[in-house]
Amino acid sequence: MNRYQIFKVLRHHRKLADRRALNYEQNRAAKYIVWFSMSFGFLYMLFLAVMLSLIANNSRGTTPLEFCFGLAPFLLLLDFASRFMAQQTPAQIVKPYYLLPLSRYDCIDTFVATSILTRYNFTWFVILVPFTLMSLVFSYGVWMSLAFLLVWWLLIAANSQWYLIVKTLTTDTLWWWLMPVGVYGTMALPILLKWGKLKGWEDFFDLYATIGTLMERGNILIYIGVIALLVVLTLINRRLQYTHVRSELLRKETVKTHNVSQMKYLDRYGEIGMYAKMELRLLMRNKNPRKGLITAFFMVAVFSMVIVFTDIYDGDYYSSFWCIYGYLIFGGMTVMQVMSYEGNYIDCLLTHKENILMLLRTKYYIYSTLLLWPFLLMLPQVIAGKWSLLMLIAYGVFTAGFQYFTIFQLTIYNKQTMPLNTKFTGKAGINGNYIQMLVSFGVYLGPMLIISLLQLICSSTVSYIIMMLIGVVFIALHKVWLRNIYNRWMKRRYANMAALRASR
């Protein structure tokens, strides 16, 4: 086959990947709910497009083209952040293909091209197309409107390659996060140099609005610059995917001898202590679980410093949001994968009765204890007088109770084994568990809905007490609902075990 034929076949195969997934049947209902939620997101984006268009049309200081490009850094940053939930790197999905009589370079080239041509890159056109129709067509004509959309598509496609570069490098080491921080910090220099002053925001907006000004003047350098940016980022990304896949395929397993802590202090807890040793060694010895935990620690620390040293997130709503989110980072990055890492040795866990139940209890105790870390990191907000101690304690108890009760339900639905150490060439690539996505939405959005409702009908103090009482009830009943989860898992154990084995 030539390259074009390979491209067609692999692109068609990736379109069928969801349907061939091991958890396709259980994903159906959850997928429809996710799509239904996304449709509401699109309606919100349409509303935002109308609002931006009205603002641009009524603005006397800037033209619609300048106004839209002045907002470009914010839209591109949102696009970059959203890709972590929806887009995988080419290196992550190449393993099922590199054993075939196909060049892995052709496969990676196909997936790189697909990342540029994917429909996801047109998501922001839900805002851009209505904005074009309302603000540009009648003022600038059809050709300038099409040129505007073309420039935006090139920017979004370049952003997709930038995301893949960052995602690939940060999988190596978390220190690579300094690169996007430096890039976005450089882009925000007009604001940082005049911190706290309105003039800084005006300079920032005017700097990027210059793109619209040059387009109005017919300057061809804008198009050349955007195309060059896309080409350069694509070539860098392509090279990165080559080198990372090759290094992982050719890696040699090395065993280092070193002293291992016996953790004898856990022996006093009997069987729970034995499973606690196993869980702690899972986190300390294996790259992927350890990286998830370290990332969670780092993210909470960064959020806490931003909130303590700035006033951009002051206010009741933002305080509640960041407080509950600080606790949920651990659930989102660690507990969400419950039973997925255990899929690597699931057969061993079923050699004795109720092994799974004891493992779930141990996980609950360990990850509830780890909530002390975000509590300590967010305590400076209380000392600074920005948050109340009651709120900090209430949200921590609510997370350990109700939120973990919700997340642990995924024990039954997580049927895809997550690799413990391999980073790029995992067999199943990305986790397409729509039930997990649905639970994630509920876990992150549900508390804010509950808090907002409570604060509408009662005072903040009373709402914090109610949240804490809800958490206390679920903590007190943790043995009951964990046994319920265990019983439901055991009824499906053969199907779950077969899926976990098949996805290793």
XYZ file of C-alpha atoms in Angstrom:
504
model
C 0.000 0.000 0.000
C 1.111 3.544 -0.649
C 0.953 6.242 2.013
C -2.456 7.519 0.952
C -3.956 4.018 1.171
C -2.388 3.498 4.596
C -3.831 6.839 5.686
C -7.352 5.845 4.549
C -7.226 2.408 6.176
C -5.853 3.612 9.525
C -8.191 6.599 9.654
C -11.144 4.269 9.038
C -9.823 1.886 11.685
C -9.580 4.640 14.287
C -13.159 5.676 13.540
C -14.224 2.118 14.378
C -12.082 1.967 17.536
C -14.916 3.041 19.846
C -17.265 0.414 18.453
C -14.673 -2.308 18.876
C -13.831 -1.324 22.438
C -14.212 -3.959 25.141
C -16.613 -1.749 27.063
C -18.701 -0.652 24.067
C -22.023 -2.007 25.346
C -21.722 -0.533 28.827
C -20.632 2.784 27.298
C -23.700 3.253 25.120
C -26.054 4.897 27.615
C -23.250 6.954 29.184
C -22.121 8.071 25.725
C -25.584 9.409 24.909
C -25.633 11.358 28.174
C -22.176 12.784 27.416
C -23.326 13.825 23.950
C -26.448 15.368 25.452
C -24.259 17.356 27.856
C -22.003 18.420 24.995
C -25.029 19.724 23.083
C -25.736 22.031 26.018
C -22.104 23.135 25.843
C -22.555 23.980 22.161
C -25.680 26.000 22.980
C -23.657 27.919 25.562
C -20.959 28.548 22.955
C -23.605 29.859 20.525
C -24.852 32.208 23.225
C -21.270 33.338 23.832
C -20.816 33.951 20.089
C -23.875 36.220 20.037
C -22.646 38.139 23.091
C -19.148 38.615 21.633
C -20.622 39.730 18.338
C -22.836 42.335 20.026
C -19.848 43.646 22.005
C -17.681 43.812 18.858
C -20.405 45.565 16.820
C -20.936 48.185 19.528
C -17.228 48.795 20.134
C -15.896 52.082 18.779
C -12.264 51.557 19.698
C -11.674 48.279 17.840
C -12.987 46.609 14.704
C -14.589 43.133 14.868
C -11.440 41.553 13.413
C -9.229 43.227 15.998
C -11.652 42.349 18.785
C -11.676 38.617 17.951
C -7.906 38.315 17.643
C -7.478 40.295 20.857
C -9.264 37.392 22.577
C -7.232 34.751 20.697
C -4.828 33.890 23.582
C -7.753 33.055 25.874
C -9.519 30.865 23.308
C -6.303 29.043 22.398
C -5.486 28.472 26.069
C -8.962 26.998 26.646
C -8.513 24.834 23.563
C -5.117 23.624 24.846
C -6.529 22.729 28.276
C -9.598 20.934 26.884
C -7.450 18.624 24.745
C -6.175 16.803 27.832
C -9.642 15.238 28.146
C -10.208 14.467 24.478
C -7.004 14.043 22.468
C -4.350 11.343 22.576
C -0.838 11.479 21.194
C 0.009 9.424 18.072
C 2.569 7.488 20.107
C -0.154 6.357 22.511
C -2.122 4.483 19.839
C 0.637 3.045 17.687
C 1.232 -0.251 19.551
C -1.554 -2.297 17.876
C 0.013 -1.415 14.516
C 3.770 -1.705 14.891
C 3.625 -5.535 14.767
C 1.888 -5.378 11.377
C 3.837 -5.290 8.087
C 3.549 -1.514 8.081
C 6.228 1.063 8.658
C 5.698 2.577 12.093
C 6.824 5.877 10.588
C 3.917 5.736 8.130
C 1.576 4.919 10.998
C 2.802 7.846 13.089
C 2.614 10.178 10.077
C -1.002 9.089 9.602
C -1.889 9.800 13.207
C -0.097 13.174 13.116
C -2.071 14.114 9.984
C -5.268 12.899 11.635
C -4.581 15.140 14.654
C -4.596 18.111 12.240
C -7.679 17.055 10.266
C -9.739 15.829 13.216
C -13.243 17.193 13.690
C -12.281 18.314 17.176
C -10.280 21.144 15.603
C -13.558 22.610 14.348
C -15.178 22.752 17.802
C -14.449 26.451 18.270
C -16.128 27.184 14.942
C -19.375 26.957 16.926
C -18.336 30.408 18.171
C -16.361 31.634 15.166
C -18.914 30.951 12.406
C -21.837 32.797 14.096
C -19.439 35.623 14.975
C -18.378 35.799 11.307
C -21.964 35.888 10.058
C -23.024 38.570 12.539
C -19.972 40.826 12.525
C -17.745 40.239 9.489
C -19.648 39.209 6.353
C -21.498 42.464 5.818
C -18.553 44.661 6.851
C -15.653 42.916 5.130
C -17.215 40.661 2.522
C -17.180 36.925 1.934
C -13.488 36.528 1.024
C -12.178 38.305 4.104
C -14.594 36.271 6.255
C -13.293 33.030 4.753
C -9.713 34.216 5.259
C -10.561 34.950 8.907
C -11.882 31.400 9.412
C -8.860 29.941 7.609
C -6.418 31.783 9.877
C -8.308 30.565 12.928
C -8.304 26.977 11.688
C -4.537 27.176 11.134
C -4.075 28.575 14.654
C -6.195 25.810 16.190
C -4.376 23.130 14.152
C -1.039 24.558 15.322
C -2.400 24.524 18.867
C -3.169 20.815 18.491
C 0.476 20.150 17.575
C 1.656 22.317 20.476
C -0.538 20.258 22.817
C 0.914 16.984 21.488
C 4.463 18.276 21.994
C 3.721 19.297 25.598
C 1.822 16.085 26.377
C 4.625 13.898 25.010
C 7.420 15.737 26.812
C 5.621 16.010 30.154
C 5.109 12.250 30.061
C 8.901 11.994 30.321
C 9.222 14.283 33.307
C 7.061 16.904 35.028
C 9.873 19.456 34.645
C 8.764 19.941 31.046
C 5.710 21.779 32.405
C 8.056 24.731 32.810
C 8.026 25.047 29.012
C 4.300 25.860 28.594
C 4.441 27.984 31.748
C 7.285 29.980 30.181
C 5.502 30.290 26.826
C 2.223 31.474 28.301
C 4.074 33.693 30.760
C 5.873 35.360 27.835
C 2.564 35.830 26.024
C 1.143 37.508 29.137
C 4.096 39.879 29.650
C 2.031 43.064 29.048
C -0.185 42.029 31.976
C 2.643 40.831 34.231
C 4.715 43.992 33.701
C 1.773 46.146 34.824
C 0.236 43.768 37.340
C -3.010 45.007 38.837
C -3.325 47.888 36.354
C -5.984 48.171 33.664
C -3.338 49.477 31.255
C -1.670 46.037 31.303
C -4.839 44.344 30.023
C -5.271 47.031 27.374
C -1.698 46.538 26.117
C -2.222 42.775 26.089
C -5.426 43.101 24.052
C -3.903 45.632 21.641
C -0.863 43.424 21.032
C -2.894 40.499 19.686
C -5.491 42.730 18.044
C -2.659 43.753 15.707
C -3.246 40.467 13.821
C -6.714 41.722 12.849
C -5.285 45.113 11.880
C -2.747 43.504 9.521
C -5.450 41.303 7.988
C -7.577 44.368 7.275
C -4.620 45.931 5.462
C -4.174 42.785 3.361
C -0.754 41.961 4.806
C 0.207 38.528 3.505
C 2.780 38.005 6.283
C -0.046 36.980 8.635
C -0.899 33.967 6.475
C 2.745 33.063 5.915
C 3.466 33.330 9.642
C 0.542 31.128 10.711
C 1.312 28.484 8.070
C 4.990 28.505 9.066
C 4.003 28.082 12.736
C 1.840 25.063 11.880
C 4.572 23.472 9.724
C 7.307 23.964 12.337
C 5.200 22.588 15.208
C 4.068 19.629 13.073
C 7.656 18.722 12.175
C 8.755 18.985 15.821
C 5.800 16.876 16.948
C 6.448 14.284 14.216
C 10.072 13.949 15.274
C 9.114 13.648 18.950
C 6.642 10.840 18.236
C 9.317 8.952 16.258
C 11.955 9.204 18.958
C 9.675 8.409 21.897
C 8.083 5.366 20.315
C 11.466 4.064 19.195
C 13.043 4.549 22.630
C 10.173 2.716 24.327
C 10.128 -0.165 21.852
C 13.880 -0.658 22.219
C 14.046 -0.118 25.962
C 15.638 -2.759 28.136
C 14.264 -3.739 31.491
C 16.847 -3.100 34.167
C 16.605 -4.285 37.726
C 18.310 -2.223 40.388
C 19.029 -3.777 43.741
C 18.301 -1.515 46.653
C 16.988 -1.664 50.154
C 13.211 -1.899 50.309
C 11.282 -0.597 53.279
C 9.409 -3.406 55.002
C 6.819 -0.950 56.360
C 6.622 -2.975 59.569
C 4.658 -0.210 61.246
C 1.653 -1.366 59.168
C 1.781 -4.916 60.556
C -0.276 -3.859 63.565
C -3.291 -3.325 61.276
C -3.427 -6.954 60.193
C -4.908 -7.688 56.774
C -5.613 -4.013 56.074
C -1.957 -3.279 56.805
C -0.852 -5.933 54.302
C -2.993 -4.383 51.546
C -1.768 -0.925 52.563
C 1.806 -2.101 51.912
C 0.765 -3.350 48.489
C -0.978 -0.080 47.597
C 1.891 2.097 48.823
C 4.406 0.009 46.868
C 2.194 0.309 43.801
C 2.419 4.096 44.138
C 6.124 4.230 44.935
C 7.562 1.627 42.542
C 5.570 2.144 39.337
C 6.014 5.162 37.106
C 2.439 5.906 36.050
C 0.704 5.712 39.473
C 3.611 7.619 41.051
C 3.479 10.299 38.392
C -0.288 10.757 38.883
C 0.189 11.228 42.620
C 3.094 13.671 42.213
C 1.129 15.646 39.619
C -1.821 15.890 42.009
C 0.464 17.189 44.792
C 2.031 19.712 42.424
C -1.290 21.010 41.057
C -2.741 21.591 44.525
C 0.428 23.428 45.552
C 0.288 25.693 42.475
C -3.414 26.499 42.931
C -2.843 27.287 46.589
C 0.026 29.697 45.842
C -2.009 31.467 43.149
C -4.963 31.917 45.497
C -2.855 33.055 48.456
C -0.724 35.589 46.589
C -3.358 37.018 44.200
C -6.924 38.245 44.477
C -8.187 36.992 41.085
C -10.079 34.102 42.699
C -11.575 35.949 45.655
C -15.316 35.760 46.211
C -17.727 33.147 47.560
C -18.176 31.225 44.305
C -14.479 30.992 43.427
C -13.563 30.146 47.029
C -16.005 27.218 47.070
C -14.962 26.067 43.603
C -11.207 26.012 44.250
C -11.567 24.550 47.719
C -13.646 21.559 46.569
C -11.523 21.218 43.422
C -8.327 21.100 45.477
C -9.629 18.042 47.284
C -10.993 16.416 44.136
C -7.678 16.493 42.286
C -6.675 13.372 44.199
C -9.903 11.605 43.307
C -9.690 12.646 39.673
C -6.059 11.618 39.166
C -5.798 8.528 41.366
C -9.046 6.962 42.563
C -10.714 7.330 39.137
C -8.450 4.509 37.925
C -9.597 2.128 40.665
C -9.081 -1.498 39.534
C -7.414 -0.362 36.294
C -3.857 -0.741 37.588
C -4.901 -3.914 39.407
C -5.849 -5.374 36.015
C -2.148 -6.189 35.569
C -2.384 -8.805 38.339
C -6.135 -9.336 38.763
C -5.796 -13.155 38.857
C -3.630 -12.964 41.967
C -6.173 -10.829 43.797
C -8.877 -13.488 43.467
C -6.943 -16.309 45.111
C -8.603 -15.667 48.490
C -12.145 -14.764 49.484
C -12.928 -11.046 49.834
C -9.493 -9.928 48.656
C -11.148 -7.288 46.482
C -13.232 -6.015 49.402
C -10.181 -5.591 51.629
C -8.317 -3.902 48.783
C -11.164 -1.411 48.291
C -11.265 -0.629 52.014
C -7.513 -0.087 52.054
C -7.684 2.209 49.033
C -10.435 4.195 50.722
C -8.405 4.622 53.926
C -5.212 5.601 52.081
C -6.772 8.115 49.711
C -8.917 9.607 52.487
C -5.741 10.079 54.537
C -4.026 11.708 51.564
C -6.680 14.443 51.703
C -4.662 15.875 54.587
C -2.161 17.091 51.974
C -4.562 19.492 50.182
C -5.934 20.458 53.614
C -2.481 21.581 54.751
C -1.719 23.284 51.430
C -4.981 25.234 51.492
C -4.688 26.169 55.169
C -2.775 29.415 54.330
C -5.993 30.717 52.712
C -7.650 30.351 56.119
C -4.729 32.061 57.872
C -4.855 34.885 55.295
C -8.562 35.358 56.065
C -9.767 34.490 52.550
C -11.505 31.236 53.505
C -13.190 29.985 56.636
C -11.820 26.966 58.505
C -15.324 25.490 58.618
C -15.525 25.539 54.802
C -12.112 23.868 54.450
C -13.018 21.074 56.883
C -16.555 20.641 55.511
C -15.435 20.203 51.904
C -12.695 17.769 52.949
C -15.194 15.616 54.878
C -17.701 15.845 51.988
C -15.012 14.657 49.543
C -13.961 11.727 51.755
C -17.606 10.757 52.150
C -19.996 11.455 49.303
C -17.460 12.181 46.544
C -15.404 9.054 47.164
C -18.630 7.045 47.396
C -19.408 8.232 43.855
C -15.905 7.662 42.475
C -15.585 4.151 43.925
C -18.623 3.085 41.877
C -16.198 3.004 38.941
C -14.760 -0.202 40.417
C -17.526 -2.022 38.554
C -17.154 -0.203 35.232
C -13.375 0.153 34.853
C -12.581 -2.763 32.552
C -9.441 -1.451 30.905
C -6.048 -2.270 32.355
C -3.765 0.729 32.755
C -0.030 0.106 32.185
C 2.092 0.495 35.295
C 5.249 1.747 33.595
C 4.908 1.979 29.802
C 4.028 5.512 28.768
C 3.546 5.735 25.019
C 2.730 2.344 23.609
C 0.019 1.040 25.899
C -2.085 -1.579 24.128
C -5.405 0.174 24.381
C -4.092 3.704 23.916
C -6.543 6.063 25.540
C -9.260 5.080 27.971
C -12.572 5.388 26.136
C -14.694 4.788 29.196
C -17.687 7.090 28.783
C -19.100 6.009 32.134
C -15.888 7.267 33.711
C -16.304 10.548 31.822
C -19.888 10.849 33.063
C -18.883 10.175 36.665
C -16.083 12.732 36.290
C -18.562 15.389 35.175
C -20.795 14.553 38.127
C -17.941 14.569 40.614
C -16.580 17.935 39.466
C -19.835 19.747 38.709
C -22.222 18.151 41.242
C -20.751 19.712 44.411
C -20.967 23.239 43.000
C -24.630 22.712 42.137
C -25.317 21.425 45.666
C -23.360 24.293 47.250
C -25.074 26.937 45.090
C -28.509 25.513 45.937
C -27.759 25.377 49.657
C -26.424 28.931 49.720
C -29.590 30.151 48.005
C -31.855 28.807 50.739
C -29.604 29.198 53.794
C -26.487 30.966 55.022
C -22.954 29.921 54.114
C -22.280 28.568 57.605
C -25.405 26.383 57.554
C -24.568 25.121 54.042
C -21.047 24.138 55.189
C -22.499 22.232 58.144
C -24.957 20.394 55.866
C -22.141 19.451 53.465
C -20.065 18.162 56.382
C -22.970 16.114 57.759
C -23.521 14.510 54.344
C -19.850 13.560 54.275
C -19.928 12.187 57.838
C -22.902 9.922 57.005
C -21.128 8.380 53.998
C -17.869 7.995 55.943
C -19.705 6.215 58.762
C -21.378 3.876 56.248
C -18.251 3.236 54.138
C -18.172 -0.488 55.004
C -21.769 -0.861 53.829
C -21.387 0.804 50.429
C -17.948 -0.724 49.803
C -19.436 -4.196 50.393
C -22.264 -3.322 48.012
C -19.701 -2.393 45.358
C -17.789 -5.612 46.062
C -20.913 -7.775 45.706
C -21.830 -6.122 42.405
C -18.270 -6.548 41.123
C -18.243 -10.246 42.054
C -21.438 -10.823 40.063
C -19.583 -9.513 36.997
C -16.153 -10.830 37.891
C -15.734 -13.155 34.926
C -16.629 -10.483 32.366
C -14.482 -7.912 34.171
C -11.505 -10.262 34.445
C -11.728 -11.193 30.760
C -11.802 -7.507 29.757
C -8.903 -6.607 32.083
C -6.796 -9.469 30.726
C -7.602 -8.626 27.111
C -6.583 -4.977 27.539
C -3.175 -5.659 29.105
